[in-house]
mmCIF file of C-alpha atoms and ligand atoms in Angstrom:
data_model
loop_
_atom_site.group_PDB
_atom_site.id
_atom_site.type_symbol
_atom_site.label_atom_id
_atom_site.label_comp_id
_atom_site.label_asym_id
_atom_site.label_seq_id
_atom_site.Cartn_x
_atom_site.Cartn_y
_atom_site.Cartn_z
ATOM 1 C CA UNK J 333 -61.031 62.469 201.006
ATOM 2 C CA UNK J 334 -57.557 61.784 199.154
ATOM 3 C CA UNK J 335 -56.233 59.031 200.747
ATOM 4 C CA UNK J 336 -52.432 58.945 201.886
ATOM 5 C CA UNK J 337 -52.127 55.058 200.999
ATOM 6 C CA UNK J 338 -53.499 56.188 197.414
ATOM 7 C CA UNK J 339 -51.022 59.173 197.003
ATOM 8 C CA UNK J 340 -48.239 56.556 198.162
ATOM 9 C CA UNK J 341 -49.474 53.450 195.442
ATOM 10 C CA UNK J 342 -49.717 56.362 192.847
ATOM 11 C CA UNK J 343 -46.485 58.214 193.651
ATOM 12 C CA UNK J 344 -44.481 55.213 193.483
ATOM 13 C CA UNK J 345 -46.053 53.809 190.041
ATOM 14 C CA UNK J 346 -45.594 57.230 188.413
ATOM 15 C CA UNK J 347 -41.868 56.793 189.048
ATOM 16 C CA UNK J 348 -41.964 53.555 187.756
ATOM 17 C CA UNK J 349 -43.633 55.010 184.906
ATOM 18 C CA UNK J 350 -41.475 57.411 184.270
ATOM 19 C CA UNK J 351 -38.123 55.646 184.718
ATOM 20 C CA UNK J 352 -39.063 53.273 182.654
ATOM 21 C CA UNK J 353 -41.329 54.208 179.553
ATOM 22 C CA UNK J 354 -41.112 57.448 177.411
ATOM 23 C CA UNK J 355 -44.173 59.483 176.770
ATOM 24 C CA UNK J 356 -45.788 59.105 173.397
ATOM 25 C CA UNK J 357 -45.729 62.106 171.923
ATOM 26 C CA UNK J 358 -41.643 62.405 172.826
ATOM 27 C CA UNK J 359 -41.151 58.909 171.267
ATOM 28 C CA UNK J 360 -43.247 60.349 168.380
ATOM 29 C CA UNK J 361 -40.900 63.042 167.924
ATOM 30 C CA UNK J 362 -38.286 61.585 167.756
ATOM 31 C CA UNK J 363 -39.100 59.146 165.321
ATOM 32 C CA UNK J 364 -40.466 62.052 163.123
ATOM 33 C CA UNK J 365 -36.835 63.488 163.595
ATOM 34 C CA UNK J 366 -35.371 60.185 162.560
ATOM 35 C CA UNK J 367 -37.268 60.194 159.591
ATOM 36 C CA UNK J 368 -36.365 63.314 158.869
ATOM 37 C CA UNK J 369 -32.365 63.025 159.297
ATOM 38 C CA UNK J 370 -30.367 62.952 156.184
ATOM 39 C CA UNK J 371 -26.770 62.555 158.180
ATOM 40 C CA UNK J 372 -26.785 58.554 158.206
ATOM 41 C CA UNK J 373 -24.619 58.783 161.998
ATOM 42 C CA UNK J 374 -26.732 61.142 163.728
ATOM 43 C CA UNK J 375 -29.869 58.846 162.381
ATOM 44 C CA UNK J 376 -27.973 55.783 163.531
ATOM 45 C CA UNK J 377 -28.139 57.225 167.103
ATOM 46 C CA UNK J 378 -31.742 58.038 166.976
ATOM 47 C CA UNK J 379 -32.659 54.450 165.936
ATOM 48 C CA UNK J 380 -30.813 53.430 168.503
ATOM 49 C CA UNK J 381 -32.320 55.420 171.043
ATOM 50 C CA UNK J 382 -35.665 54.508 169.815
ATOM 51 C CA UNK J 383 -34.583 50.975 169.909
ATOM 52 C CA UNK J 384 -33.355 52.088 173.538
ATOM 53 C CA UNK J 385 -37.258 53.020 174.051
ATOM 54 C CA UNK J 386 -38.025 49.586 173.301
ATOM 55 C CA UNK J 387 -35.840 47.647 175.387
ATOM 56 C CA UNK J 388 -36.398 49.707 178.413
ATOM 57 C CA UNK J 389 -40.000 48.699 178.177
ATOM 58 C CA UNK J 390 -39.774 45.117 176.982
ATOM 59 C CA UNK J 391 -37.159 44.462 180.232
ATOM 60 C CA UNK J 392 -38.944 46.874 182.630
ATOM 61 C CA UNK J 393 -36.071 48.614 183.149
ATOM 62 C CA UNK J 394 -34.963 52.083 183.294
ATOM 63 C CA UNK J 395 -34.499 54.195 179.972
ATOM 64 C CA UNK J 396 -31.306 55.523 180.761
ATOM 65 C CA UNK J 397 -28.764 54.372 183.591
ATOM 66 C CA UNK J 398 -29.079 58.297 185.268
ATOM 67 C CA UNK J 399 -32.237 57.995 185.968
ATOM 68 C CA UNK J 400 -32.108 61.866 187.242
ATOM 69 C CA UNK J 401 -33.569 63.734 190.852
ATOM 70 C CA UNK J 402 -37.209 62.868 190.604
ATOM 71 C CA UNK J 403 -39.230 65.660 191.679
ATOM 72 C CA UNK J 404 -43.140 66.089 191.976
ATOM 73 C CA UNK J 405 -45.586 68.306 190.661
ATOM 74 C CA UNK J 406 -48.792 68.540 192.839
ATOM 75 C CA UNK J 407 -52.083 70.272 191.153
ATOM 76 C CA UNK J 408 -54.105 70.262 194.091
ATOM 77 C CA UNK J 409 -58.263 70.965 193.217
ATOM 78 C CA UNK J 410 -59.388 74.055 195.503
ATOM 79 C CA UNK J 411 -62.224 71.519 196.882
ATOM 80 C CA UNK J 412 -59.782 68.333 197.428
ATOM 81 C CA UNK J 413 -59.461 67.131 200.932
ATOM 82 C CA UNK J 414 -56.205 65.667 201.412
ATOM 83 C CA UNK J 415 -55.647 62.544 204.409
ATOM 84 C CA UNK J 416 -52.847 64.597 206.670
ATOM 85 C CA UNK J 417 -53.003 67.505 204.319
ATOM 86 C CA UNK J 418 -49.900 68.984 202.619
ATOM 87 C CA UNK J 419 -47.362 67.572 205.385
ATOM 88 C CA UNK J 420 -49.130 64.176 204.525
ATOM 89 C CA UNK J 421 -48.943 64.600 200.805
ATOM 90 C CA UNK J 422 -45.206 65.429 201.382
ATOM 91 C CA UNK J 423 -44.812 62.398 203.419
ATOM 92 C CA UNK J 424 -46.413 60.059 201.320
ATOM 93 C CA UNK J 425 -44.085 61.139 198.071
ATOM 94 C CA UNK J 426 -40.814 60.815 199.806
ATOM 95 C CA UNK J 427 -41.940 57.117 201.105
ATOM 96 C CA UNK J 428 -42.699 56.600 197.459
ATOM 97 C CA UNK J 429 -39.598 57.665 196.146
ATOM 98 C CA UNK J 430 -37.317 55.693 198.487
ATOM 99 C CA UNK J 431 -39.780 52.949 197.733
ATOM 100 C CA UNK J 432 -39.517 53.354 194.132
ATOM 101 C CA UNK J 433 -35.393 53.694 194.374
ATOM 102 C CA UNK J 434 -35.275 50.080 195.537
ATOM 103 C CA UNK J 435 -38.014 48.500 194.013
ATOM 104 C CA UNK J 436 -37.408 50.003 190.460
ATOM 105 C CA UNK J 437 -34.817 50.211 190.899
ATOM 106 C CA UNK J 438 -33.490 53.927 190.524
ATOM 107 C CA UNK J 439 -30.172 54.802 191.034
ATOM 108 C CA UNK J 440 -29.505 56.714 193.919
ATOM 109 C CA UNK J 441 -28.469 60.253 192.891
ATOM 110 C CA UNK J 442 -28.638 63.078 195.528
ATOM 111 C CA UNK J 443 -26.148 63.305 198.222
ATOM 112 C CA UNK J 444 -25.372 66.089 200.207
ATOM 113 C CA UNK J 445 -23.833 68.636 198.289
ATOM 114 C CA UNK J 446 -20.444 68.765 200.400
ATOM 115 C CA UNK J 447 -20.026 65.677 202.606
ATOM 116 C CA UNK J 448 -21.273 63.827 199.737
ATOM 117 C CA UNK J 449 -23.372 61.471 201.871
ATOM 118 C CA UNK J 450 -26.024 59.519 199.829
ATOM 119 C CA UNK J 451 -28.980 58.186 201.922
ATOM 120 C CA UNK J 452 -29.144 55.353 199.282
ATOM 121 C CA UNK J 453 -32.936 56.361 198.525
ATOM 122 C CA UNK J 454 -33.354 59.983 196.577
ATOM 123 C CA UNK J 455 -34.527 61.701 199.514
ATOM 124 C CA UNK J 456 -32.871 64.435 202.053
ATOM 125 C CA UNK J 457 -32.166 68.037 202.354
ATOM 126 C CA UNK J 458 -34.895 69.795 199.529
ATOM 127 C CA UNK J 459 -35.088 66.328 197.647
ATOM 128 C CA UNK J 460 -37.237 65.536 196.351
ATOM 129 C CA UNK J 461 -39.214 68.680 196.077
ATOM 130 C CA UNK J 462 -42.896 69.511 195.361
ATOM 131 C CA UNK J 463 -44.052 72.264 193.069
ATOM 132 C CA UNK J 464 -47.654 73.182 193.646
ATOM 133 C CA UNK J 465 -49.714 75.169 191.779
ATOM 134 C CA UNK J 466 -54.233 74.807 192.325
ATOM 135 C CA UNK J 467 -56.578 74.684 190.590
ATOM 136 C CA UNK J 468 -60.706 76.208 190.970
ATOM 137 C CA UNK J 469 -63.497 74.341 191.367
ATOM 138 C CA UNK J 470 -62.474 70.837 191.585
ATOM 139 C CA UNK J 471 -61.302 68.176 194.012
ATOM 140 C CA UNK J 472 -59.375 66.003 192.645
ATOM 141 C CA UNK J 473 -55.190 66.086 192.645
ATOM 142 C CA UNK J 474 -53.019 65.594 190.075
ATOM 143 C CA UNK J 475 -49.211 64.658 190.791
ATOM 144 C CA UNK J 476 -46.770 64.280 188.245
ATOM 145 C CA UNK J 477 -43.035 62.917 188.381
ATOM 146 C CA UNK J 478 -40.403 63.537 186.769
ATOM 147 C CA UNK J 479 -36.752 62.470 186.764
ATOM 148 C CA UNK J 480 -34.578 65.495 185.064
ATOM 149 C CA UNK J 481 -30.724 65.429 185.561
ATOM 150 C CA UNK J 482 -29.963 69.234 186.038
ATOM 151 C CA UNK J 483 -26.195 68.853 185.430
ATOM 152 C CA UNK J 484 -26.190 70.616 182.202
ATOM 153 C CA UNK J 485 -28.508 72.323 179.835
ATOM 154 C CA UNK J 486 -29.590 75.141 181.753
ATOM 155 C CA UNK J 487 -28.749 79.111 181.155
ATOM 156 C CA UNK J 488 -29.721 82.073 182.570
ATOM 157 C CA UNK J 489 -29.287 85.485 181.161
ATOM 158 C CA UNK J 490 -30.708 89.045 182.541
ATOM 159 C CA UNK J 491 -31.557 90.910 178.904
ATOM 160 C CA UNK J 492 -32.988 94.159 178.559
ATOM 161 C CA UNK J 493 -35.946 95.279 176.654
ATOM 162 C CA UNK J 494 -34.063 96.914 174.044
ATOM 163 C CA UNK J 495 -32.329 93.385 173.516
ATOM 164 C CA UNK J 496 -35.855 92.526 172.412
ATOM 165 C CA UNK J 497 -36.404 89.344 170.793
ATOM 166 C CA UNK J 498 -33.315 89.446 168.709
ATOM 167 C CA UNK J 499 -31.440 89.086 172.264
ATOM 168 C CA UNK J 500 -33.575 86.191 173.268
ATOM 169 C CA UNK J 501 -32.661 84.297 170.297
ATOM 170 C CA UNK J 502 -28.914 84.822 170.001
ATOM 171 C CA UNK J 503 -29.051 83.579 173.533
ATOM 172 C CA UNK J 504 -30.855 80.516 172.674
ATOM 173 C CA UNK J 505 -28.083 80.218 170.013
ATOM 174 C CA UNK J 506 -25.709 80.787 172.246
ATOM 175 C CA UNK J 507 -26.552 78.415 174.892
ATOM 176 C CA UNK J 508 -27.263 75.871 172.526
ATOM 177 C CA UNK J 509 -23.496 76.331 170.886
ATOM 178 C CA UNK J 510 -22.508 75.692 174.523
ATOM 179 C CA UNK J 511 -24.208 72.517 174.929
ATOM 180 C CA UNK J 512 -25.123 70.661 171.888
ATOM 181 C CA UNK J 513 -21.362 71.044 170.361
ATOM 182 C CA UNK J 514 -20.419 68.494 173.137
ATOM 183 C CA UNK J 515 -23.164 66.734 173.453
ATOM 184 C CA UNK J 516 -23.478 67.728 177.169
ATOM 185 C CA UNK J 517 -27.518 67.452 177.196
ATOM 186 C CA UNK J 518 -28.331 64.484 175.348
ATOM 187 C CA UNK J 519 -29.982 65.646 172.069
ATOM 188 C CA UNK J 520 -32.371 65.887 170.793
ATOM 189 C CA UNK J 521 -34.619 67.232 173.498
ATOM 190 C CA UNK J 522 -37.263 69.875 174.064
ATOM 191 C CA UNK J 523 -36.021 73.500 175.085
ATOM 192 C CA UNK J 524 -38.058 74.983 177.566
ATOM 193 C CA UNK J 525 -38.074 78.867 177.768
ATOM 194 C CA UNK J 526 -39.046 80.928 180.529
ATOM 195 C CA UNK J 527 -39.345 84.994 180.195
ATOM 196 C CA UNK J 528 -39.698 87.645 182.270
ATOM 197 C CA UNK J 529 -40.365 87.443 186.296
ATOM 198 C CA UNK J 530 -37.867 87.257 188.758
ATOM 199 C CA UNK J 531 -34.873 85.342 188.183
ATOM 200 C CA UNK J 532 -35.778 82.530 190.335
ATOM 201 C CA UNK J 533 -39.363 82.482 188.488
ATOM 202 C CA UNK J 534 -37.574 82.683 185.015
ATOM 203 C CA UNK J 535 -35.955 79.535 186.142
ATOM 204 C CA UNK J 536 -38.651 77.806 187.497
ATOM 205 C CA UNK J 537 -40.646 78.828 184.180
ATOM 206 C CA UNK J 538 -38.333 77.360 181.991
ATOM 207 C CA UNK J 539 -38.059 74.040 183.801
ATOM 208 C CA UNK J 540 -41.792 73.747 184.182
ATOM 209 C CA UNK J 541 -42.377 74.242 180.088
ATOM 210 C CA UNK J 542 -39.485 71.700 179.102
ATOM 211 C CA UNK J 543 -41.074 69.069 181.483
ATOM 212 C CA UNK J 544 -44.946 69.520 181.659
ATOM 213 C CA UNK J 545 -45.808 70.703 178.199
ATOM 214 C CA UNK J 546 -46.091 67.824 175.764
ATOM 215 C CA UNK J 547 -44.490 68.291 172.602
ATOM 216 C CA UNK J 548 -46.680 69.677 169.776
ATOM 217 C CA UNK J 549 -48.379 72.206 172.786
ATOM 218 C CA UNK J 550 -48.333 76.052 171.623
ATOM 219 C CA UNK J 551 -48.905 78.585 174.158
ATOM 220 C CA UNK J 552 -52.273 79.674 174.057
ATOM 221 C CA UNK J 553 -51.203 83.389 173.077
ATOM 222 C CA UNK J 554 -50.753 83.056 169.316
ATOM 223 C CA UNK J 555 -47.657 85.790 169.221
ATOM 224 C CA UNK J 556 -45.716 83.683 171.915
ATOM 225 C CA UNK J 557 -47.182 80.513 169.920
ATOM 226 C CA UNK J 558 -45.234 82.167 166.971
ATOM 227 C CA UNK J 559 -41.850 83.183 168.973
ATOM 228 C CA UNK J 560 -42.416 79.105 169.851
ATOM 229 C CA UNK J 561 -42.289 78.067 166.119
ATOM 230 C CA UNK J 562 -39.515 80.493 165.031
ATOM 231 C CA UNK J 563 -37.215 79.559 167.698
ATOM 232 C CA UNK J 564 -37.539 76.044 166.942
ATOM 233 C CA UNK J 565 -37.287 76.449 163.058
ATOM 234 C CA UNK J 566 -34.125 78.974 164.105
ATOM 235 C CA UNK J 567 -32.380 76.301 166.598
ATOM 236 C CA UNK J 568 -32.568 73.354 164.341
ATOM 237 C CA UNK J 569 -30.994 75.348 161.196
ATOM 238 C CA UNK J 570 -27.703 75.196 162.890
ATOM 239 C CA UNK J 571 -26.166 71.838 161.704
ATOM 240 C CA UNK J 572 -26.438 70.189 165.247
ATOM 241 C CA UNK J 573 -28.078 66.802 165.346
ATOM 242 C CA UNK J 574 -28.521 64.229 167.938
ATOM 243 C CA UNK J 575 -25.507 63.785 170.943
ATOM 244 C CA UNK J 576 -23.180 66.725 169.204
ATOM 245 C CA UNK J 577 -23.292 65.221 165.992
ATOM 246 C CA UNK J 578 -23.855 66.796 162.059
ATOM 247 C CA UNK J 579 -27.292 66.548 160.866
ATOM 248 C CA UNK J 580 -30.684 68.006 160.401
ATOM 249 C CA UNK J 581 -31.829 69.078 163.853
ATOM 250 C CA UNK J 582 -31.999 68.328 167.391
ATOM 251 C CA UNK J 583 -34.800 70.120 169.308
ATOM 252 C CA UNK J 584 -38.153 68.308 169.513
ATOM 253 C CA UNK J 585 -40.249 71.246 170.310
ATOM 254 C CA UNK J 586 -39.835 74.605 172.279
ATOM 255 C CA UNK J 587 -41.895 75.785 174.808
ATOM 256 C CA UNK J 588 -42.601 79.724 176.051
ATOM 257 C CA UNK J 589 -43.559 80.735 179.392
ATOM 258 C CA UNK J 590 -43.568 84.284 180.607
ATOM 259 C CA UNK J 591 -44.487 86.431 183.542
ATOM 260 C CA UNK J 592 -44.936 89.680 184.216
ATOM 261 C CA UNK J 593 -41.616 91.496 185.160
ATOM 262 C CA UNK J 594 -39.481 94.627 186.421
ATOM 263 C CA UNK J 595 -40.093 97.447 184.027
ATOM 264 C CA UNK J 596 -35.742 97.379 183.112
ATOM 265 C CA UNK J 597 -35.098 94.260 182.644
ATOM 266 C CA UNK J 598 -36.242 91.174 180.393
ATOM 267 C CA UNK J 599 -34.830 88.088 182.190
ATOM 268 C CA UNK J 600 -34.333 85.052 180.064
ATOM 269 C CA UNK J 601 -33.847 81.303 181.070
ATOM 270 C CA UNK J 602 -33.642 77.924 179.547
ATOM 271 C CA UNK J 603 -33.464 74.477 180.261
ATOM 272 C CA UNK J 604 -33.091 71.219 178.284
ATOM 273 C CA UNK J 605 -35.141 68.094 179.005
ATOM 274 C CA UNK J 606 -32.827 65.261 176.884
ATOM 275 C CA UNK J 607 -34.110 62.557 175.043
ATOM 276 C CA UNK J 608 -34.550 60.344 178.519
ATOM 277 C CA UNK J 609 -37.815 62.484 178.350
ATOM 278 C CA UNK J 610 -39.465 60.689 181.974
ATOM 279 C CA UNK J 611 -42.374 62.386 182.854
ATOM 280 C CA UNK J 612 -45.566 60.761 184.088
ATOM 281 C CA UNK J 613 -49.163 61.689 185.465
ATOM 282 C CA UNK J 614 -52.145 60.741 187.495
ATOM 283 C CA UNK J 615 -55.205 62.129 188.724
ATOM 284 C CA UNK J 616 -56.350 60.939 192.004
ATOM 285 C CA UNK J 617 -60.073 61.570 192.492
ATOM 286 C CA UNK J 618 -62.451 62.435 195.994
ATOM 287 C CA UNK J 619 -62.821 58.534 196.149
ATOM 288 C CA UNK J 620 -59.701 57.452 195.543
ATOM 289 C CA UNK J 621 -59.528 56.507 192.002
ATOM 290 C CA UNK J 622 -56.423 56.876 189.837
ATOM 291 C CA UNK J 623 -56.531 57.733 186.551
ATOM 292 C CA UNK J 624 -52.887 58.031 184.454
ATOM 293 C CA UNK J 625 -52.638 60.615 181.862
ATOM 294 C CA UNK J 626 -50.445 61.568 178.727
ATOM 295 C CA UNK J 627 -50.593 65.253 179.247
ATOM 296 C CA UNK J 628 -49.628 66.609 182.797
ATOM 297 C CA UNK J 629 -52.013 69.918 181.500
ATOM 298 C CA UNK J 630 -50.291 71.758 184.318
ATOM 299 C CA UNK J 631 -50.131 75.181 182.438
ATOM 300 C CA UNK J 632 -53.815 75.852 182.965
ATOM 301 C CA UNK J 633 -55.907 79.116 182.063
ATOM 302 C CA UNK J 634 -56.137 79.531 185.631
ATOM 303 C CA UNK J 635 -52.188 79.037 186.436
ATOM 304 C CA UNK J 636 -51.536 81.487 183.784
ATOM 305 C CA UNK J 637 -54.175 84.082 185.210
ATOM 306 C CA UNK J 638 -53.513 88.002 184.030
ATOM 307 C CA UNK J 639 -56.109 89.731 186.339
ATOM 308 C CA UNK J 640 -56.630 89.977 189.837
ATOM 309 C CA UNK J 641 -59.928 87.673 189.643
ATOM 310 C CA UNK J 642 -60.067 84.401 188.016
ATOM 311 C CA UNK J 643 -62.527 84.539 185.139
ATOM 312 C CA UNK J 644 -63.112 81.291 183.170
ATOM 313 C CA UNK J 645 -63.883 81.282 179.418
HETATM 314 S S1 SF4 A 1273 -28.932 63.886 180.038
HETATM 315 FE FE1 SF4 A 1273 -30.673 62.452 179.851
HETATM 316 S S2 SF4 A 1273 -30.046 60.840 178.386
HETATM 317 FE FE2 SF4 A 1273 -28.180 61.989 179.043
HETATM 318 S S3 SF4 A 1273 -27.333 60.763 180.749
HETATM 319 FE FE3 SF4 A 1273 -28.666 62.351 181.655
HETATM 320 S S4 SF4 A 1273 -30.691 61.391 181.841
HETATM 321 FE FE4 SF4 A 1273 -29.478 60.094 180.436
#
């Protein structure tokens, strides 16, 4: 059985984690894009944010002073036994993460949207949440954290299907106009893209493949794989480099999800996740051991199931 003690331990190290040190293949990105940059500003700021990287690490202190909403993403093993079940799990992750907003520390973001009332510890009302999604066959649980603002860097837009592709990417165009020209989300980043579904599933999509898809991942359907490497080739020819600046691009990778939708529309969203790219993972196993991981693999065959029956390759 899953322990609650070892969901607690794990959930508040994972926010340490991810407060505090960059995943590698983000940091590698972005010192590919560094190397790349010809504008001598825009690769001042990226050697300083790499240097930024550094620092965090080296002090044990948090990448960037907004350290976001952390919010959890539970892969739960069809076979896992879990101490208290789901209401435990839930408990255990919101003692971790006002655990984790002293001891880190974090900076205490969410307050109640009107009174403006701050419980001085990241929890309350929704906060933080838990996505789940399971997984066949297995009994182990994977949770993975991560702190995302949410202030800016995220568009919706209900297309049709005669807008086709050449809609999708004039809207990526557009909303990129909207947010890079000012700097708003902290370039360069990864652009996730969700397609299709409902518009709260769009949403969620989008948000799910900015965060939980390392960069360098193609979706495992080679024409989306190709709509992946065409948008990014397309939103890095604008002139946009790092924080609003000129230079040679600004997006570290973009990421496709899609679902299944109503037959008249094509729903589109997308969401930045900035350069403070905090995302960390561990699986906890039957007996309790922890094992961190680079890749939170949460877009599994299964999770991304087209028929009615699961059938593995
Ligand atoms: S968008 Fe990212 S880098 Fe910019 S302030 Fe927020 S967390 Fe920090």
């Amino acid at each position: 059985m899953i322990a609650g003690s070892a969901l607690y331990q794990t959930a508040v190290e994972l926010n340490r984690r991810a407060a505090i040190c960059i995943p590698e293949d983000a940091r590698l990105a972005v010192g590919q894009l560094c190397q790349r940059e010809t504008h001598s500003l825009s690769r001042y700021v990226l050697e300083q944010i790499m240097e930024n990287y550094q620092v965090a690490v080296a002090e044990q202190r948090p990448m960037c002073a907004d350290t976001g909403l952390p919010r959890f993403y539970a892969k739960v093993g069809n076979e896992a036994v879990v101490e208290g079940g789901m209401v435990g799990l839930e408990e255990a992750v919101r003692r971790a993460t006002a655990e984790a907003t002293a001891a880190i520390p974090i900076r205490p973001n969410r307050v109640h949207p009107l009174s403006r009332k701050d419980q001085n510890n990241n929890v309350g009302v929704h906060a933080p949440t838990v996505d789940y999604s399971f997984e066949p066959g297995v009994n182990w649980l994977e949770l993975t954290v991560v702190h995302k603002g949410g202030l800016f860097g995220g568009d919706y837009r209900m297309l049709f299907p005669a807008d086709g592709v050449a809609g999708l990417k004039r809207f990526l165009l557009d909303s990129i106009s909207e947010f890079f020209r000012r700097g708003m989300s902290c370039q360069p980043l990864v652009v996730g893209v969700g397609i299709g579904g409902t518009k709260d599933v769009c949403v969620r999509l989008a948000k799910e493949a900015a965060c939980l898809r390392i960069v360098g991942d193609r979706n495992p359907d080679p024409d989306i794989a190709t709509l992946e490497e065409e948008l990014l080739e397309l939103g890095n020819s604008t002139g946009f480099g790092v924080m609003g600046l000129p230079g040679d691009g600004a997006i570290l990778d973009v990421h496709i999800e899609i679902a299944y939708t109503h037959t008249g529309g094509m729903p589109i969203a997308i969401q930045h996740f900035c350069f403070a790219h905090r995302r960390a993972t561990a699986r906890i196993g039957a007996d309790n051991s922890i094992e961190y991981r680079g890749n939170p693999c949460w877009f599994t065959p299964f999770y991304r199931r087209e028929s009615i029956s699961f059938q593995p390759a």
